[in-house]
DNA sequence: CAACAATTTACGCTACAGCGTATCAGTTTG
DNA sequence: CAAACTGATACGCTGTAGCGTAAATTGTTG
């Protein structure tokens, strides 16, 4: 399972999908890593101001990791993504 | 070319490697996306407070994207990464 | 529907990212 | 070597993330 994410929104959606897949609640994740449940909500909603440390902690709690790579050809970008 | 990143540091290092690979300067990237050169420096140095919008803009400027996936088995994690 | 669970949203607070601007160390190059 | 370039760092400022706390909204299930 791999999800491409080019915008904060897409990152948030991906996290939400993985969390549901693993049947966790926001509260469980938040308690596991010492962040507020409201913070998890904010990240999943695609808050562009989310800090990198917050993201990496949520990823870790979900057993996930980031991969950075060239933009793939099968381009799913939207207009707002390009401009 | 794919780089795994589980911490802000690793994200910063990855960005720096890709930027060098493409022979860009921090200033060029910063001008392309309207951020300060100092901000690019900060991201590459692994600032944990870097905002998600900053990260996604730098990635776009470099023609890169994020992929979110399960942590792979060939685990390169360090102690500080785990705790 | 009622009762409970899950998520979103709000308020006041502190910490700090990114801003403009600029300097400085280190490197590259003519 | 001097001039130019590159990246790191500094200062004062504004905006806002995440905090504690808690209420409001939405979702689920008997």
CSV table of C-alpha atoms (C1' of nucleotides) in Angstrom, one decimal:
chain,number,residue,atom,x,y,z
A,1,UNK,CA,0.0,0.0,0.0
A,2,UNK,CA,1.4,3.3,-1.1
A,3,UNK,CA,-0.2,6.7,-1.4
A,4,UNK,CA,1.2,9.6,-3.4
A,5,UNK,CA,0.9,13.0,-1.6
A,6,UNK,CA,1.8,16.3,-3.2
A,7,UNK,CA,-0.2,18.6,-1.0
A,8,UNK,CA,-0.9,18.9,2.7
A,9,UNK,CA,-4.5,17.8,1.9
A,10,UNK,CA,-3.3,14.7,0.2
A,11,UNK,CA,-1.0,14.0,3.1
A,12,UNK,CA,-3.9,14.3,5.5
A,13,UNK,CA,-6.2,12.1,3.5
A,14,UNK,CA,-3.5,9.5,3.3
A,15,UNK,CA,-3.0,9.5,7.1
A,16,UNK,CA,-6.7,9.2,7.6
A,17,UNK,CA,-7.0,6.3,5.2
A,18,UNK,CA,-4.1,4.4,6.9
A,19,UNK,CA,-5.5,5.1,10.4
A,20,UNK,CA,-8.9,3.7,9.4
A,21,UNK,CA,-7.3,0.8,7.8
A,22,UNK,CA,-5.6,0.0,11.1
A,23,UNK,CA,-8.8,0.7,13.0
A,24,UNK,CA,-7.3,3.3,15.3
A,25,UNK,CA,-9.0,6.4,16.6
A,26,UNK,CA,-7.5,9.8,16.6
A,27,UNK,CA,-7.4,9.6,20.4
A,28,UNK,CA,-5.4,6.4,20.4
A,29,UNK,CA,-2.8,7.9,18.1
A,30,UNK,CA,-2.7,11.1,20.1
A,31,UNK,CA,-2.1,9.3,23.3
A,32,UNK,CA,0.6,7.1,21.9
A,33,UNK,CA,2.7,10.0,20.8
A,34,UNK,CA,1.7,12.7,23.3
A,35,UNK,CA,-0.1,15.0,21.0
A,36,UNK,CA,-3.6,16.4,21.4
A,37,UNK,CA,-6.4,14.6,19.6
A,38,UNK,CA,-7.3,18.0,18.1
A,39,UNK,CA,-3.8,18.1,16.5
A,40,UNK,CA,-4.3,14.7,14.8
A,41,UNK,CA,-7.7,16.0,13.5
A,42,UNK,CA,-5.9,19.1,12.2
A,43,UNK,CA,-3.2,17.1,10.4
A,44,UNK,CA,-5.8,14.8,8.8
A,45,UNK,CA,-7.8,17.8,7.6
A,46,UNK,CA,-4.8,18.9,5.6
A,47,UNK,CA,-3.6,21.8,7.7
A,48,UNK,CA,-0.7,23.3,5.6
A,49,UNK,CA,0.9,24.7,8.7
A,50,UNK,CA,1.4,21.3,10.3
A,51,UNK,CA,4.9,20.9,11.5
A,52,UNK,CA,7.3,18.3,10.1
A,53,UNK,CA,7.9,16.8,13.6
A,54,UNK,CA,4.1,16.3,14.0
A,55,UNK,CA,3.9,14.6,10.7
A,56,UNK,CA,6.8,12.2,11.4
A,57,UNK,CA,5.4,11.3,14.8
A,58,UNK,CA,2.0,10.5,13.4
A,59,UNK,CA,3.6,8.4,10.7
A,60,UNK,CA,5.6,6.5,13.2
A,61,UNK,CA,2.6,5.8,15.4
A,62,UNK,CA,0.9,4.4,12.3
A,63,UNK,CA,3.9,2.3,11.3
A,64,UNK,CA,4.4,4.4,8.2
A,65,UNK,CA,7.3,6.2,6.5
A,66,UNK,CA,7.9,8.8,3.9
A,67,UNK,CA,9.6,8.2,0.6
A,68,UNK,CA,10.8,11.1,-1.5
A,69,UNK,CA,11.1,10.5,-5.2
A,70,UNK,CA,10.8,12.0,-8.6
A,71,UNK,CA,7.3,13.0,-9.6
A,72,UNK,CA,5.8,10.1,-11.4
A,73,UNK,CA,4.5,10.3,-15.0
A,74,UNK,CA,1.0,9.0,-14.2
A,75,UNK,CA,0.3,12.5,-13.1
A,76,UNK,CA,-2.8,13.0,-11.0
A,77,UNK,CA,-2.1,16.7,-10.3
A,78,UNK,CA,-4.9,19.1,-10.3
A,79,UNK,CA,-4.8,22.7,-11.4
A,80,UNK,CA,-4.5,24.0,-7.8
A,81,UNK,CA,-1.6,21.6,-7.4
A,82,UNK,CA,0.2,23.1,-10.4
A,83,UNK,CA,-0.4,26.7,-9.6
B,1,UNK,CA,15.9,7.5,-7.2
B,2,UNK,CA,14.0,7.1,-3.9
B,3,UNK,CA,15.0,8.2,-0.5
B,4,UNK,CA,13.4,7.0,2.7
B,5,UNK,CA,12.8,9.6,5.4
B,6,UNK,CA,11.5,9.0,8.9
B,7,UNK,CA,12.7,12.1,10.6
B,8,UNK,CA,12.9,15.8,9.7
B,9,UNK,CA,16.7,15.4,9.5
B,10,UNK,CA,16.3,12.7,6.9
B,11,UNK,CA,13.8,14.7,5.0
B,12,UNK,CA,16.2,17.6,4.9
B,13,UNK,CA,19.1,15.5,3.8
B,14,UNK,CA,17.0,14.0,1.0
B,15,UNK,CA,16.0,17.4,-0.2
B,16,UNK,CA,19.6,18.6,-0.2
B,17,UNK,CA,20.8,15.5,-2.1
B,18,UNK,CA,18.1,15.9,-4.8
B,19,UNK,CA,18.8,19.6,-5.1
B,20,UNK,CA,22.5,19.0,-5.6
B,21,UNK,CA,21.7,16.3,-8.1
B,22,UNK,CA,19.8,18.8,-10.1
B,23,UNK,CA,22.5,21.4,-9.6
B,24,UNK,CA,20.3,24.1,-8.1
B,25,UNK,CA,21.2,26.6,-5.5
B,26,UNK,CA,19.1,27.3,-2.4
B,27,UNK,CA,18.6,30.8,-3.8
B,28,UNK,CA,17.2,29.5,-7.1
B,29,UNK,CA,14.7,27.3,-5.3
B,30,UNK,CA,13.7,30.0,-2.9
B,31,UNK,CA,13.1,32.5,-5.8
B,32,UNK,CA,11.1,29.9,-7.7
B,33,UNK,CA,8.6,29.4,-4.9
B,34,UNK,CA,8.8,32.8,-3.1
B,35,UNK,CA,10.4,31.6,0.1
B,36,UNK,CA,13.6,33.0,1.6
B,37,UNK,CA,16.9,31.4,1.0
B,38,UNK,CA,17.2,31.1,4.7
B,39,UNK,CA,14.1,29.0,4.8
B,40,UNK,CA,15.4,26.5,2.4
B,41,UNK,CA,18.6,26.3,4.4
B,42,UNK,CA,16.5,25.7,7.5
B,43,UNK,CA,14.5,22.9,5.9
B,44,UNK,CA,17.6,21.2,4.6
B,45,UNK,CA,19.2,21.4,8.0
B,46,UNK,CA,16.3,19.3,9.3
B,47,UNK,CA,14.3,21.8,11.2
B,48,UNK,CA,11.5,19.8,12.9
B,49,UNK,CA,9.3,22.9,12.9
B,50,UNK,CA,9.2,23.2,9.2
B,51,UNK,CA,5.6,23.6,7.9
B,52,UNK,CA,4.1,21.1,5.6
B,53,UNK,CA,3.3,23.8,3.1
B,54,UNK,CA,7.0,24.7,3.0
B,55,UNK,CA,8.0,21.1,2.4
B,56,UNK,CA,5.5,20.5,-0.4
B,57,UNK,CA,6.5,23.7,-2.1
B,58,UNK,CA,10.2,22.8,-2.0
B,59,UNK,CA,9.4,19.3,-3.3
B,60,UNK,CA,7.4,20.7,-6.2
B,61,UNK,CA,10.2,23.1,-7.1
B,62,UNK,CA,12.5,20.1,-7.3
B,63,UNK,CA,10.1,18.0,-9.3
B,64,UNK,CA,9.7,15.6,-6.3
B,65,UNK,CA,6.8,14.1,-4.5
B,66,UNK,CA,6.0,12.3,-1.3
B,67,UNK,CA,4.9,8.7,-1.0
B,68,UNK,CA,3.4,7.4,2.2
B,69,UNK,CA,3.8,3.7,2.8
B,70,UNK,CA,4.2,1.0,5.4
B,71,UNK,CA,7.6,1.0,7.1
B,72,UNK,CA,9.8,-1.3,5.2
B,73,UNK,CA,11.6,-4.3,6.8
B,74,UNK,CA,15.1,-3.3,5.8
B,75,UNK,CA,15.0,-1.2,8.9
B,76,UNK,CA,17.5,1.5,9.1
B,77,UNK,CA,16.0,3.1,12.2
B,78,UNK,CA,18.2,4.3,15.0
B,79,UNK,CA,17.4,4.3,18.7
B,80,UNK,CA,16.4,7.9,18.7
B,81,UNK,CA,14.1,7.1,15.8
B,82,UNK,CA,12.3,4.4,17.8
B,83,UNK,CA,12.0,6.2,21.0
C,1,DC,C1',-34.7,7.3,19.2
C,2,DA,C1',-31.3,7.3,23.1
C,3,DA,C1',-26.8,6.7,24.7
C,4,DC,C1',-22.2,6.6,23.7
C,5,DA,C1',-18.2,7.3,20.8
C,6,DA,C1',-15.5,9.9,17.5
C,7,DT,C1',-14.3,14.1,15.5
C,8,DT,C1',-14.4,19.0,14.9
C,9,DT,C1',-14.1,23.5,16.7
C,10,DA,C1',-13.3,27.3,20.1
C,11,DC,C1',-10.6,30.3,23.6
C,12,DG,C1',-6.5,32.1,25.8
C,13,DC,C1',-1.6,31.1,26.0
C,14,DT,C1',3.3,30.3,24.7
C,15,DA,C1',6.7,29.1,21.3
C,16,DC,C1',8.6,29.6,17.1
C,17,DA,C1',8.4,29.5,11.6
C,18,DG,C1',9.0,32.5,8.0
C,19,DC,C1',9.4,37.4,6.8
C,20,DG,C1',12.7,41.4,5.3
C,21,DT,C1',17.1,42.6,5.7
C,22,DA,C1',21.7,41.9,6.4
C,23,DT,C1',26.1,40.0,7.8
C,24,DC,C1',29.6,36.4,7.7
C,25,DA,C1',32.3,32.2,6.7
C,26,DG,C1',33.6,29.2,3.1
C,27,DT,C1',34.0,28.1,-1.6
C,28,DT,C1',34.6,29.0,-6.4
C,29,DT,C1',36.6,31.4,-10.3
C,30,DG,C1',38.6,34.8,-13.2
D,1,DC,C1',44.5,37.5,-4.7
D,2,DA,C1',40.2,39.8,-5.3
D,3,DA,C1',35.6,39.5,-6.7
D,4,DA,C1',31.6,36.8,-6.9
D,5,DC,C1',28.8,33.1,-5.3
D,6,DT,C1',26.8,29.9,-1.8
D,7,DG,C1',25.0,28.7,2.5
D,8,DA,C1',24.5,29.6,7.5
D,9,DT,C1',23.2,32.8,10.9
D,10,DA,C1',21.1,37.1,13.3
D,11,DC,C1',17.5,40.6,14.7
D,12,DG,C1',12.9,42.4,15.3
D,13,DC,C1',8.2,41.4,13.6
D,14,DT,C1',3.8,39.0,12.5
D,15,DG,C1',1.1,35.0,12.1
D,16,DT,C1',-0.1,30.7,13.7
D,17,DA,C1',0.8,25.6,15.5
D,18,DG,C1',0.1,23.1,19.3
D,19,DC,C1',-1.0,23.4,24.3
D,20,DG,C1',-4.9,22.6,28.1
D,21,DT,C1',-9.5,22.5,28.4
D,22,DA,C1',-14.0,21.8,27.0
D,23,DA,C1',-18.0,22.3,24.3
D,24,DA,C1',-20.4,21.4,19.9
D,25,DT,C1',-21.1,18.5,16.0
D,26,DT,C1',-21.3,14.2,13.7
D,27,DG,C1',-21.2,9.1,13.6
D,28,DT,C1',-22.3,4.6,15.5
D,29,DT,C1',-25.0,1.0,17.7
D,30,DG,C1',-28.2,-1.2,20.6
